[in-house]
Amino acid sequence: MQAPTEHPRDDLPLLEGARVRLRGFREDDLGDFYAVHSDPVVNRYWSFPAWTDPSQARDYFASAIGGRDADRMLCWAIADLDNDRLIGATTLFAINRPQGRAEVGYALSASHWGRGLAQEALRLVLGHAFDALELRRIEADIDPRNAGSCRLIERMGFVREGLLRERWCVAGEVSDSAIYGLLATDWRAKNL
Ligand SMILES: CC(C)(COP(=O)(O)OP(=O)(O)OC[C@H]1O[C@@H](n2cnc3c(N)ncnc32)[C@H](O)[C@@H]1OP(=O)(O)O)[C@@H](O)C(=O)NCCC(=O)NCCS
């Protein structure tokens, strides 16, 4: 199956920071995206096991592009601003406009960790969620053992609101979810 060619839509704005660009997926991203999610280090606490076949990246692209809708899900490639190569991805999903909330997810290739790039990408997504989509609350569901992700989200101002026990079972391993929330009011107080 061929992944659909990228068709820019108003639903997915191009967001640019100092070092990263958030843009739609492209056909020529497939190899880089497969490299991200076939790395067991990246997928250690992810909602599916590390990919073992490039067709899994193609299928993911097809559903991310096909499901794009500001009322449901927006999935961006995180690209290096210098060369526009995909280095990760970030998604706003479970978007519920009437209730003013959504969930956020993100992953970067391990070779790009530790430089503040995830913070920069997340700041762009949260700005879009609160300012353009006018959402009131963003949630993150994180394995409490995922120290890097917990640290990142807490640095963004998210509050750990609770623990859902045995919420996931990935490749036979059962895990809990730490549920984090960030309100638009928290965000504005911190970012004005
Ligand atoms: C979660 C994840 C995106 C975090 O990436 P990261 O690169 O560690 O995150 P950051 O952008 O916050 O960068 C972290 C470090 O860069 C440093 N940093 C921050 N800003 C910086 C800047 N402008 N310049 C240089 N370094 C900087 C920080 O000191 C920080 O280090 P610290 O955490 O020891 O304080 C990454 O670990 C990942 O992709 N994990 C796998 C997927 C995953 O688990 N996703 C979450 C599922 S819930």
PDB file of C-alpha atoms in Angstrom, residues 39-134:
ATOM      1  CA  ASP A  39      14.518   1.611  18.277  1.00  0.00           C
ATOM      2  CA  PRO A  40      13.606  -0.364  21.426  1.00  0.00           C
ATOM      3  CA  VAL A  41      15.104   2.450  23.553  1.00  0.00           C
ATOM      4  CA  VAL A  42      12.597   4.964  22.119  1.00  0.00           C
ATOM      5  CA  ASN A  43       9.708   2.497  22.398  1.00  0.00           C
ATOM      6  CA  ARG A  44      10.546   1.223  25.899  1.00  0.00           C
ATOM      7  CA  TYR A  45       7.474   2.944  27.422  1.00  0.00           C
ATOM      8  CA  TRP A  46       5.433   3.437  24.228  1.00  0.00           C
ATOM      9  CA  SER A  47       1.919   2.165  23.554  1.00  0.00           C
ATOM     10  CA  PHE A  48       3.170  -0.403  21.009  1.00  0.00           C
ATOM     11  CA  PRO A  49       6.390  -2.458  20.795  1.00  0.00           C
ATOM     12  CA  ALA A  50       9.289  -1.347  18.588  1.00  0.00           C
ATOM     13  CA  TRP A  51       8.542  -1.822  14.898  1.00  0.00           C
ATOM     14  CA  THR A  52      10.240  -4.673  13.106  1.00  0.00           C
ATOM     15  CA  ASP A  53       8.990  -4.028   9.560  1.00  0.00           C
ATOM     16  CA  PRO A  54       9.048  -0.757   7.555  1.00  0.00           C
ATOM     17  CA  SER A  55       5.435  -1.386   6.478  1.00  0.00           C
ATOM     18  CA  GLN A  56       4.441  -0.490  10.064  1.00  0.00           C
ATOM     19  CA  ALA A  57       5.755   3.059   9.524  1.00  0.00           C
ATOM     20  CA  ARG A  58       3.823   3.271   6.251  1.00  0.00           C
ATOM     21  CA  ASP A  59       0.588   2.127   7.914  1.00  0.00           C
ATOM     22  CA  TYR A  60       1.069   4.633  10.741  1.00  0.00           C
ATOM     23  CA  PHE A  61       1.590   7.441   8.201  1.00  0.00           C
ATOM     24  CA  ALA A  62      -1.565   6.477   6.353  1.00  0.00           C
ATOM     25  CA  SER A  63      -3.686   6.607   9.514  1.00  0.00           C
ATOM     26  CA  ALA A  64      -1.996   9.778  10.822  1.00  0.00           C
ATOM     27  CA  ILE A  65      -2.589  11.613   7.535  1.00  0.00           C
ATOM     28  CA  GLY A  66      -6.021  10.093   6.891  1.00  0.00           C
ATOM     29  CA  GLY A  67      -7.215  10.802  10.454  1.00  0.00           C
ATOM     30  CA  ARG A  68      -6.008  14.390  10.513  1.00  0.00           C
ATOM     31  CA  ASP A  69      -8.778  16.613  11.740  1.00  0.00           C
ATOM     32  CA  ALA A  70      -8.647  19.522  14.186  1.00  0.00           C
ATOM     33  CA  ASP A  71     -11.708  17.994  15.829  1.00  0.00           C
ATOM     34  CA  ARG A  72     -10.015  14.618  16.436  1.00  0.00           C
ATOM     35  CA  MET A  73      -6.264  14.285  15.919  1.00  0.00           C
ATOM     36  CA  LEU A  74      -3.327  16.320  14.638  1.00  0.00           C
ATOM     37  CA  CYS A  75      -0.016  14.561  14.055  1.00  0.00           C
ATOM     38  CA  TRP A  76       3.127  16.522  13.195  1.00  0.00           C
ATOM     39  CA  ALA A  77       6.560  15.405  12.095  1.00  0.00           C
ATOM     40  CA  ILE A  78       9.234  17.079  14.239  1.00  0.00           C
ATOM     41  CA  ALA A  79      11.882  18.152  11.717  1.00  0.00           C
ATOM     42  CA  ASP A  80      15.345  19.596  12.220  1.00  0.00           C
ATOM     43  CA  LEU A  81      15.073  23.214  11.088  1.00  0.00           C
ATOM     44  CA  ASP A  82      18.524  23.063   9.463  1.00  0.00           C
ATOM     45  CA  ASN A  83      17.820  20.257   6.983  1.00  0.00           C
ATOM     46  CA  ASP A  84      14.057  19.542   7.363  1.00  0.00           C
ATOM     47  CA  ARG A  85      14.753  15.843   8.191  1.00  0.00           C
ATOM     48  CA  LEU A  86      12.299  14.104  10.492  1.00  0.00           C
ATOM     49  CA  ILE A  87      13.760  13.583  13.989  1.00  0.00           C
ATOM     50  CA  GLY A  88      10.518  12.633  15.775  1.00  0.00           C
ATOM     51  CA  ALA A  89       6.776  13.182  15.917  1.00  0.00           C
ATOM     52  CA  THR A  90       4.192  14.736  18.188  1.00  0.00           C
ATOM     53  CA  THR A  91       0.431  14.259  18.253  1.00  0.00           C
ATOM     54  CA  LEU A  92      -2.569  15.987  19.747  1.00  0.00           C
ATOM     55  CA  PHE A  93      -5.189  13.261  19.952  1.00  0.00           C
ATOM     56  CA  ALA A  94      -8.531  12.529  21.594  1.00  0.00           C
ATOM     57  CA  ILE A  95      -9.295  16.162  20.742  1.00  0.00           C
ATOM     58  CA  ASN A  96     -12.680  17.036  22.206  1.00  0.00           C
ATOM     59  CA  ARG A  97     -13.507  20.585  21.154  1.00  0.00           C
ATOM     60  CA  PRO A  98     -16.879  20.786  22.976  1.00  0.00           C
ATOM     61  CA  GLN A  99     -15.144  19.758  26.208  1.00  0.00           C
ATOM     62  CA  GLY A 100     -12.035  21.825  25.482  1.00  0.00           C
ATOM     63  CA  ARG A 101      -9.492  19.038  25.978  1.00  0.00           C
ATOM     64  CA  ALA A 102      -7.013  16.753  24.213  1.00  0.00           C
ATOM     65  CA  GLU A 103      -4.092  14.423  24.929  1.00  0.00           C
ATOM     66  CA  VAL A 104      -0.525  14.951  23.780  1.00  0.00           C
ATOM     67  CA  GLY A 105       2.137  12.423  22.747  1.00  0.00           C
ATOM     68  CA  TYR A 106       5.727  12.843  21.512  1.00  0.00           C
ATOM     69  CA  ALA A 107       8.861  10.896  20.618  1.00  0.00           C
ATOM     70  CA  LEU A 108      12.289  11.942  19.391  1.00  0.00           C
ATOM     71  CA  SER A 109      15.031   9.798  17.917  1.00  0.00           C
ATOM     72  CA  ALA A 110      17.400   8.879  20.766  1.00  0.00           C
ATOM     73  CA  SER A 111      20.329  10.615  19.039  1.00  0.00           C
ATOM     74  CA  HIS A 112      18.480  13.921  19.537  1.00  0.00           C
ATOM     75  CA  TRP A 113      17.685  13.568  23.241  1.00  0.00           C
ATOM     76  CA  GLY A 114      19.158  15.867  25.864  1.00  0.00           C
ATOM     77  CA  ARG A 115      19.206  19.092  23.824  1.00  0.00           C
ATOM     78  CA  GLY A 116      15.869  20.639  24.752  1.00  0.00           C
ATOM     79  CA  LEU A 117      14.334  19.875  21.332  1.00  0.00           C
ATOM     80  CA  ALA A 118      11.356  18.028  22.822  1.00  0.00           C
ATOM     81  CA  GLN A 119      10.643  21.011  25.045  1.00  0.00           C
ATOM     82  CA  GLU A 120      10.720  23.289  22.022  1.00  0.00           C
ATOM     83  CA  ALA A 121       8.365  21.036  20.038  1.00  0.00           C
ATOM     84  CA  LEU A 122       5.971  20.638  22.951  1.00  0.00           C
ATOM     85  CA  ARG A 123       5.870  24.373  23.523  1.00  0.00           C
ATOM     86  CA  LEU A 124       4.763  24.865  19.889  1.00  0.00           C
ATOM     87  CA  VAL A 125       2.035  22.203  20.171  1.00  0.00           C
ATOM     88  CA  LEU A 126       0.733  23.584  23.466  1.00  0.00           C
ATOM     89  CA  GLY A 127       0.667  27.112  22.050  1.00  0.00           C
ATOM     90  CA  HIS A 128      -1.421  25.860  19.136  1.00  0.00           C
ATOM     91  CA  ALA A 129      -3.728  23.858  21.404  1.00  0.00           C
ATOM     92  CA  PHE A 130      -4.437  26.718  23.781  1.00  0.00           C
ATOM     93  CA  ASP A 131      -4.290  29.736  21.458  1.00  0.00           C
ATOM     94  CA  ALA A 132      -5.578  28.516  18.070  1.00  0.00           C
ATOM     95  CA  LEU A 133      -7.816  25.608  19.119  1.00  0.00           C
ATOM     96  CA  GLU A 134      -8.788  27.378  22.354  1.00  0.00           C
TER      97      GLU A 134
END
